[in-house]
Amino acid sequence: MKKYNFAIIGVTLLLSLSACNDWLDIDPSDQVSSEKLFESGDGFRNALNGIYIAMSSSELYGRELSWGLTSVLSQTYADNDIAKSKAYGSAMEYEYGETEIKAVLESVWSKGYNVIANCNKLISEAEAKDSTAFREGALERNLIIGEAKALRAMMHFDILRLFAPSVESGDESKRIPYFTVYPSKYEPNLSTKEILKKVEEDLLEARQLVAKHDTIVNTSTMAMPDYRMGGTNKATGGDFFGQRGIRMNYVAINALLARVYLYDNDWNNAAKYAKHVIDDFVTRRKWFYFTDPYDYAKATDKYKYVKLYEDTFLAFYDRELLERIDNFKSANNSLLMTLKNYDALFELDADDYRTSLATSDGKTGKTSMKWINTNSTNQSVTIQYKLIPMIRLSEMYYILSEASSKTSLSEALSYLSVVRKARGAKRDISGTASKDYYNELVAEYKKEFLAEGQMFYFFKRWNMPVTTGTQVIQMDGRYVMPIPESEIIY
């Protein structure tokens, strides 16, 4: 068993404060020592903010775990484009031993475990403080601890999805550690099932800790899309408690639980939490709903809600996202993100509204509009330029579909049809044969999460080949990323 020596130096946490969130005067360097940071309750707010910023960095969800590495691994982009990046060219061929891709994997691993260490530091400091240290008392203390535990779980889960075998593969090897304390110089590697159990425990606890704030005290910051994703509503307690759509909230935690249980082949619990999200927050409270087709299919490009943000439970926020993407260009200044076999996705569903979420790449192909500047001046549109969707309503129906498929094909297809109808696809799939169910499910995932980094995890979870158009890529031995050679996680 390989040992990992942690060298988390001093724990200085990156801070970034917007004008409306001046919770604390900070050092000019924007970094402070952990001792100073946690002197007051306000320091905990800034520490949590720093964790979100780290998770939105290019090493993680700001690139590699969204439109970058994980999208490349699922063959999202055209070969001749993506091969111009040496790292991504190697990733596209699953040649993980090449120098450039090894560096990318190292950065994902080390940044991910750095985030986890910062979560652990924040949790330990917050749990050691009396609730009177926080402006809003126990409500705020619980919210901070709950969010940090959920983020810790999410980060471990996605490291698992890259660097460890899937449950479906049957491989019980112990590949990665799970860290819950700070400081920690060693934790044993665990099997996929053991890691998933710890992820589940963290999320269940986090769910309880944030519930009161999100479902009782500050429901207005959850109930309306513009308030969730960047509006200026007056949240009870101040700005720190607003914009819950870009923070780990109660609904997102339940949705993430459904995703985790599905990965664990725990169909009953996956369905339970997906249904809880839909029944309580779509049907009953009506906080979330499928984005109106007018806002992305019928609107002109500059007014399109390209991130479908009205049905998004959680999106990370990266103020530099467009700049990161703008830097990913060839020598002739064209984006290296031409979509592979895009038209084939919609051969059977030409009326699907999601066809409108791609535009010309300036050559002969198309690129996703999710990651480009559409030159809008509408605030509800421009806020989406900085959002990285993490989990949305459609996935809950897909999870219910998969869970139902074990006992009732007709029920499984009915759940897929809910999303298809909302997205404008009129083809009747109710008569689909059981042997064709997987293909319908794959098509839905591809259309819904195009260039968002989720398809690689889908194929891996099923332990099936990666497919693109008519190409079928056998993945024997290719789904598990090699553990980085470095033994120190910063």
XYZ file of C-alpha atoms in Angstrom:
490
model
C 0.000 0.000 0.000
C 1.445 3.327 -1.044
C 1.815 5.988 1.640
C 1.197 9.678 1.145
C 3.011 12.310 3.151
C 1.057 15.508 3.486
C 2.898 18.811 3.348
C 0.147 21.377 3.644
C 2.212 24.404 4.445
C 0.706 26.692 7.064
C -2.717 26.583 5.433
C -2.943 30.012 3.894
C -6.297 30.299 2.232
C -6.904 32.225 -0.949
C -9.471 34.947 -0.494
C -11.467 36.857 -3.031
C -14.012 39.426 -1.986
C -16.447 41.218 -4.230
C -17.569 44.740 -3.460
C -20.870 43.530 -2.052
C -19.154 40.970 0.162
C -16.670 43.058 2.155
C -16.981 40.879 5.213
C -13.430 41.444 6.385
C -10.529 43.785 5.755
C -7.776 41.581 4.411
C -4.059 41.876 3.857
C -2.994 43.492 0.557
C -1.611 40.141 -0.620
C -5.118 38.641 -0.320
C -3.646 35.907 1.855
C -3.647 35.651 5.618
C -2.342 33.136 8.106
C -4.742 30.578 9.508
C -4.308 32.055 12.993
C -5.444 35.498 11.876
C -8.112 34.130 9.571
C -9.972 32.264 12.306
C -9.704 34.940 14.995
C -13.267 36.027 14.267
C -16.384 34.466 12.849
C -16.019 36.553 9.709
C -12.783 34.773 8.920
C -14.703 31.540 8.471
C -16.781 33.171 5.758
C -13.658 34.149 3.872
C -12.080 30.731 4.340
C -15.156 29.085 2.827
C -15.109 31.583 -0.021
C -11.479 30.658 -0.658
C -12.398 26.988 -0.984
C -15.017 27.764 -3.628
C -12.484 29.827 -5.555
C -9.959 26.978 -5.411
C -12.564 24.516 -6.692
C -13.319 26.870 -9.592
C -9.656 27.036 -10.611
C -8.409 25.747 -13.957
C -6.930 22.657 -12.291
C -10.402 21.615 -11.147
C -13.900 22.651 -12.215
C -12.850 25.857 -13.970
C -11.373 23.718 -16.719
C -10.116 20.161 -16.234
C -13.210 18.719 -14.527
C -15.683 20.453 -16.834
C -14.904 21.605 -20.392
C -11.278 20.420 -20.276
C -9.805 17.021 -19.399
C -12.974 15.078 -18.590
C -14.694 16.333 -21.752
C -11.657 15.321 -23.810
C -11.708 11.840 -22.243
C -15.274 11.304 -23.479
C -14.288 12.289 -27.054
C -16.288 15.522 -27.018
C -13.966 17.450 -29.321
C -12.718 16.935 -32.871
C -9.412 15.083 -33.075
C -7.605 17.585 -35.283
C -8.474 20.409 -32.882
C -7.765 18.831 -29.537
C -4.543 17.156 -30.680
C -2.980 20.624 -30.924
C -2.780 20.482 -27.138
C -0.139 17.855 -26.314
C -1.758 17.008 -22.995
C -5.245 16.681 -24.442
C -3.945 14.855 -27.500
C -2.531 12.212 -25.155
C -5.745 12.172 -23.095
C -7.823 11.639 -26.221
C -5.712 8.534 -26.954
C -5.715 7.491 -23.259
C -1.910 7.602 -23.226
C -1.571 8.611 -19.589
C 2.182 8.030 -19.436
C 3.022 11.025 -21.620
C 4.715 13.943 -19.856
C 2.089 16.588 -20.583
C -0.958 14.603 -19.492
C 0.886 13.369 -16.406
C 1.324 17.015 -15.402
C -2.409 17.682 -15.828
C -3.350 14.645 -13.739
C -0.837 15.664 -11.082
C -2.406 19.131 -10.880
C -5.936 17.716 -10.542
C -4.820 15.333 -7.798
C -2.769 17.829 -5.789
C -5.234 20.714 -6.117
C -8.099 18.406 -5.208
C -6.431 17.193 -2.043
C -5.416 20.752 -1.191
C -9.107 21.687 -1.327
C -9.882 18.745 0.949
C -7.190 19.825 3.421
C -8.615 23.342 3.513
C -12.101 21.928 4.081
C -10.760 19.869 6.978
C -8.993 22.866 8.491
C -12.141 24.976 8.241
C -14.322 22.236 9.725
C -11.986 21.614 12.659
C -11.710 25.330 13.457
C -15.471 25.899 13.171
C -16.320 22.879 15.303
C -13.921 24.148 17.979
C -15.680 27.530 18.144
C -18.790 28.281 20.136
C -21.716 29.415 18.010
C -21.514 32.860 19.642
C -18.365 33.511 17.582
C -20.527 33.731 14.452
C -22.716 36.735 13.669
C -25.765 34.554 13.004
C -24.955 32.051 15.730
C -25.619 28.335 15.324
C -27.371 28.862 11.984
C -24.209 30.271 10.423
C -21.860 27.836 12.136
C -23.907 24.879 10.915
C -24.114 26.290 7.400
C -20.346 26.739 7.123
C -19.567 23.283 8.501
C -22.261 21.706 6.329
C -21.036 23.318 3.132
C -17.426 22.382 3.891
C -18.354 18.751 4.542
C -20.359 18.567 1.327
C -17.492 20.103 -0.656
C -15.077 17.645 0.941
C -17.356 14.793 -0.113
C -17.745 16.108 -3.650
C -14.001 16.531 -4.109
C -13.244 13.033 -2.860
C -16.006 11.666 -5.106
C -14.594 13.202 -8.266
C -11.033 12.173 -7.407
C -12.500 8.689 -7.006
C -14.269 8.873 -10.360
C -10.944 9.596 -12.061
C -8.323 7.693 -10.092
C -10.194 4.599 -8.853
C -12.170 1.816 -10.561
C -15.941 1.972 -10.859
C -18.236 -0.242 -8.813
C -19.513 -1.874 -11.995
C -15.995 -2.998 -12.946
C -15.838 -5.303 -9.922
C -12.294 -4.125 -9.151
C -11.952 -3.865 -5.357
C -8.404 -2.501 -5.311
C -7.643 0.251 -2.811
C -6.534 3.313 -4.746
C -7.099 6.567 -2.895
C -7.291 7.860 0.708
C -10.160 9.751 2.353
C -9.114 12.597 4.645
C -11.377 14.014 7.345
C -8.931 15.585 9.823
C -6.358 18.351 9.700
C -3.458 17.982 9.866
C -3.142 14.426 8.621
C 0.093 12.937 7.367
C -1.290 9.565 6.417
C -4.554 7.819 5.705
C -4.771 4.354 4.163
C -5.975 3.840 0.636
C -9.538 2.561 0.463
C -11.607 0.638 -2.049
C -14.215 2.377 -4.182
C -17.035 1.054 -1.997
C -15.276 2.275 1.166
C -14.744 5.752 -0.292
C -18.376 5.959 -1.400
C -19.511 5.092 2.114
C -17.513 8.000 3.518
C -18.826 10.339 0.827
C -22.344 9.273 1.776
C -21.698 9.917 5.490
C -20.353 13.408 4.813
C -23.269 14.326 2.556
C -25.912 13.021 4.941
C -24.440 15.085 7.753
C -24.062 18.143 5.521
C -27.684 17.784 4.435
C -28.880 18.152 8.013
C -26.551 21.051 8.783
C -27.713 23.293 5.918
C -31.400 22.296 5.945
C -32.708 24.943 8.343
C -31.067 27.822 6.520
C -32.090 26.792 3.014
C -35.586 25.433 3.641
C -36.845 27.642 6.495
C -34.826 30.807 7.148
C -33.677 32.038 3.737
C -35.985 30.399 1.241
C -36.031 33.503 -0.982
C -32.345 32.981 -1.791
C -33.220 29.528 -3.097
C -36.629 30.031 -4.667
C -35.816 32.353 -7.584
C -33.155 31.694 -10.249
C -31.890 35.273 -10.423
C -31.471 35.393 -6.659
C -29.834 31.963 -6.547
C -27.287 32.678 -9.228
C -26.209 36.235 -8.620
C -29.065 38.556 -7.794
C -29.022 41.199 -5.096
C -31.932 40.126 -2.925
C -31.662 40.965 0.766
C -30.952 37.659 2.442
C -31.623 37.385 6.152
C -28.245 37.896 7.790
C -26.651 39.730 4.861
C -24.957 39.016 1.558
C -23.068 35.969 2.818
C -26.372 34.075 2.946
C -27.471 34.976 -0.581
C -26.762 33.464 -3.999
C -27.278 29.915 -2.758
C -27.139 28.494 -6.285
C -23.394 29.071 -6.414
C -22.897 27.544 -2.978
C -23.410 23.981 -1.788
C -27.097 24.175 -0.842
C -29.634 21.708 0.529
C -31.137 20.798 -2.846
C -27.720 20.321 -4.452
C -26.599 18.070 -1.596
C -29.650 15.836 -2.050
C -29.069 15.747 -5.801
C -25.419 14.871 -5.225
C -26.482 12.066 -2.894
C -28.631 10.666 -5.703
C -25.628 10.824 -8.054
C -23.362 9.100 -5.522
C -25.861 6.320 -4.796
C -26.281 5.724 -8.524
C -22.509 5.354 -8.893
C -22.673 2.801 -6.070
C -25.447 0.863 -7.876
C -27.713 1.587 -4.906
C -30.822 2.049 -7.011
C -33.269 2.457 -4.129
C -31.421 5.287 -2.421
C -30.562 6.938 -5.735
C -34.271 7.031 -6.584
C -35.196 8.124 -3.061
C -33.093 11.283 -3.146
C -33.823 12.119 -6.769
C -37.532 11.822 -6.018
C -37.171 13.947 -2.882
C -35.634 16.735 -4.954
C -38.370 16.586 -7.593
C -41.319 16.120 -5.244
C -40.325 18.794 -2.729
C -38.550 21.447 -4.784
C -40.032 21.099 -8.261
C -43.590 19.869 -7.758
C -44.436 21.261 -4.312
C -42.329 24.378 -3.749
C -41.724 25.091 -7.450
C -38.246 26.489 -6.804
C -36.814 24.739 -9.852
C -38.256 24.119 -13.292
C -36.996 23.392 -16.762
C -35.698 26.514 -18.458
C -38.289 27.949 -20.836
C -37.368 27.032 -24.438
C -37.881 30.661 -25.385
C -34.865 31.566 -23.272
C -32.409 29.356 -25.145
C -34.000 27.925 -28.287
C -36.002 30.828 -29.636
C -34.025 33.790 -28.350
C -31.225 35.368 -30.366
C -27.723 34.290 -29.394
C -27.019 37.279 -27.169
C -30.111 36.546 -25.052
C -29.815 32.773 -24.727
C -29.724 31.132 -21.313
C -27.006 28.795 -22.543
C -26.310 27.294 -19.107
C -30.005 26.376 -18.554
C -29.556 28.007 -15.198
C -33.186 27.951 -14.081
C -33.000 24.174 -13.613
C -29.426 24.161 -12.254
C -29.121 23.200 -8.572
C -25.456 24.124 -8.224
C -22.986 26.001 -10.382
C -19.527 27.101 -9.355
C -18.578 30.698 -10.081
C -15.378 31.694 -11.880
C -14.972 35.340 -12.757
C -12.089 34.420 -15.097
C -13.878 31.596 -16.911
C -14.200 33.329 -20.287
C -10.554 34.373 -20.154
C -9.484 30.778 -19.472
C -11.467 29.558 -22.455
C -10.327 32.443 -24.645
C -6.737 31.360 -24.052
C -7.483 27.894 -25.448
C -6.966 28.853 -29.063
C -4.870 27.828 -32.035
C -2.295 29.980 -33.796
C -5.020 31.408 -36.068
C -7.047 32.494 -33.005
C -9.831 29.911 -33.336
C -11.096 27.971 -30.308
C -9.809 24.394 -30.088
C -13.263 23.172 -29.055
C -14.929 21.988 -32.261
C -17.527 19.389 -31.284
C -17.034 15.854 -32.604
C -19.967 14.196 -34.393
C -22.298 16.935 -33.170
C -24.915 16.554 -35.904
C -25.155 12.812 -35.247
C -26.461 13.570 -31.742
C -29.639 15.009 -33.199
C -30.236 12.774 -36.229
C -33.357 11.302 -34.627
C -34.364 14.474 -32.795
C -33.909 17.397 -35.153
C -36.601 19.329 -33.262
C -34.710 19.083 -29.944
C -34.221 22.598 -28.565
C -30.728 21.684 -27.396
C -29.538 21.914 -31.002
C -29.595 25.676 -30.486
C -26.865 25.505 -27.840
C -24.100 25.191 -30.432
C -22.817 27.731 -32.917
C -20.297 27.922 -35.736
C -16.687 27.411 -34.684
C -15.555 29.821 -37.394
C -14.480 26.939 -39.617
C -16.742 24.128 -40.792
C -17.884 22.724 -37.463
C -19.693 23.785 -34.329
C -18.719 24.658 -30.788
C -20.776 24.721 -27.601
C -22.276 28.093 -26.720
C -21.991 27.243 -23.025
C -18.410 28.445 -22.928
C -18.305 31.483 -25.201
C -19.138 35.164 -24.925
C -22.399 35.861 -26.759
C -21.919 39.629 -26.350
C -25.013 40.088 -24.239
C -25.725 43.090 -22.029
C -28.593 41.366 -20.218
C -27.582 40.701 -16.594
C -29.416 37.370 -16.420
C -27.369 36.229 -19.412
C -23.993 37.738 -18.567
C -23.970 36.172 -15.088
C -23.982 32.803 -16.860
C -20.653 33.585 -18.506
C -19.056 32.947 -15.115
C -21.046 29.862 -14.106
C -19.832 26.253 -14.252
C -22.890 23.950 -14.010
C -22.392 21.114 -11.540
C -25.757 19.388 -11.266
C -29.239 20.098 -12.618
C -32.829 18.910 -12.636
C -32.605 16.713 -15.731
C -30.115 14.412 -14.007
C -32.682 13.586 -11.339
C -35.041 12.274 -14.021
C -32.211 10.310 -15.628
C -31.397 8.769 -12.248
C -35.036 7.824 -11.703
C -35.058 6.352 -15.186
C -32.021 4.157 -14.550
C -33.309 3.048 -11.161
C -36.717 2.198 -12.667
C -35.177 0.329 -15.588
C -34.273 -2.513 -13.243
C -37.956 -3.352 -12.774
C -40.052 -1.417 -15.310
C -38.868 -0.378 -18.763
C -42.017 1.646 -19.414
C -41.493 3.669 -16.243
C -37.830 4.193 -17.114
C -38.767 5.534 -20.539
C -41.439 7.791 -19.057
C -38.815 9.552 -16.931
C -36.595 10.075 -19.974
C -39.598 11.444 -21.818
C -40.134 14.144 -19.182
C -36.768 15.676 -20.028
C -37.167 15.109 -23.751
C -40.521 16.892 -23.759
C -39.096 19.804 -21.763
C -36.262 20.079 -24.298
C -38.579 19.918 -27.319
C -37.852 16.391 -28.594
C -41.185 15.098 -29.906
C -40.187 11.583 -31.003
C -42.140 8.988 -29.034
C -39.768 6.589 -27.270
C -42.417 4.738 -25.255
C -42.105 1.655 -27.461
C -38.326 1.408 -27.153
C -37.112 -2.170 -26.705
C -35.080 -3.038 -23.629
C -32.003 -3.676 -25.791
C -32.199 -0.076 -27.054
C -32.773 1.608 -23.692
C -29.064 2.192 -23.067
C -28.672 3.984 -26.405
C -31.561 6.330 -25.612
C -30.054 7.062 -22.202
C -26.606 7.731 -23.679
C -28.111 10.102 -26.231
C -29.896 12.045 -23.515
C -26.776 12.393 -21.380
C -24.715 13.527 -24.365
C -27.210 16.179 -25.427
C -27.845 17.457 -21.912
C -24.283 17.582 -20.573
C -22.405 18.391 -23.756
C -18.917 19.736 -22.959
C -19.635 19.764 -19.207
C -17.342 16.843 -18.353
C -19.959 14.316 -17.214
C -19.971 11.800 -20.084
C -16.650 10.162 -19.189
C -18.041 9.358 -15.744
C -21.210 7.984 -17.334
C -19.352 5.535 -19.566
C -17.059 4.545 -16.707
C -19.964 3.992 -14.316
C -21.576 1.625 -16.808
C -18.183 0.036 -17.593
C -19.055 0.366 -21.275
C -17.023 1.535 -24.286
C -16.796 5.239 -25.038
C -18.858 5.981 -28.135
C -18.907 8.944 -30.489
C -20.877 8.779 -33.713
C -20.185 5.306 -35.109
C -16.834 5.030 -33.316
C -16.665 2.559 -30.415
C -13.593 2.770 -28.170
C -12.903 -0.190 -25.928
C -11.768 1.027 -22.514
C -10.203 -2.038 -20.907
C -7.606 -0.708 -18.472
C -8.165 2.895 -19.584
C -10.805 4.125 -17.166
C -8.519 4.457 -14.136
C -6.067 7.348 -14.165
C -2.596 6.524 -12.796
C -1.867 7.879 -9.326
C 0.630 10.761 -9.705
C 4.226 9.890 -8.925
C 4.598 12.687 -6.398
C 4.080 11.523 -2.818
C 3.375 15.002 -1.461
C -0.029 16.650 -1.735
C 0.137 20.415 -1.393
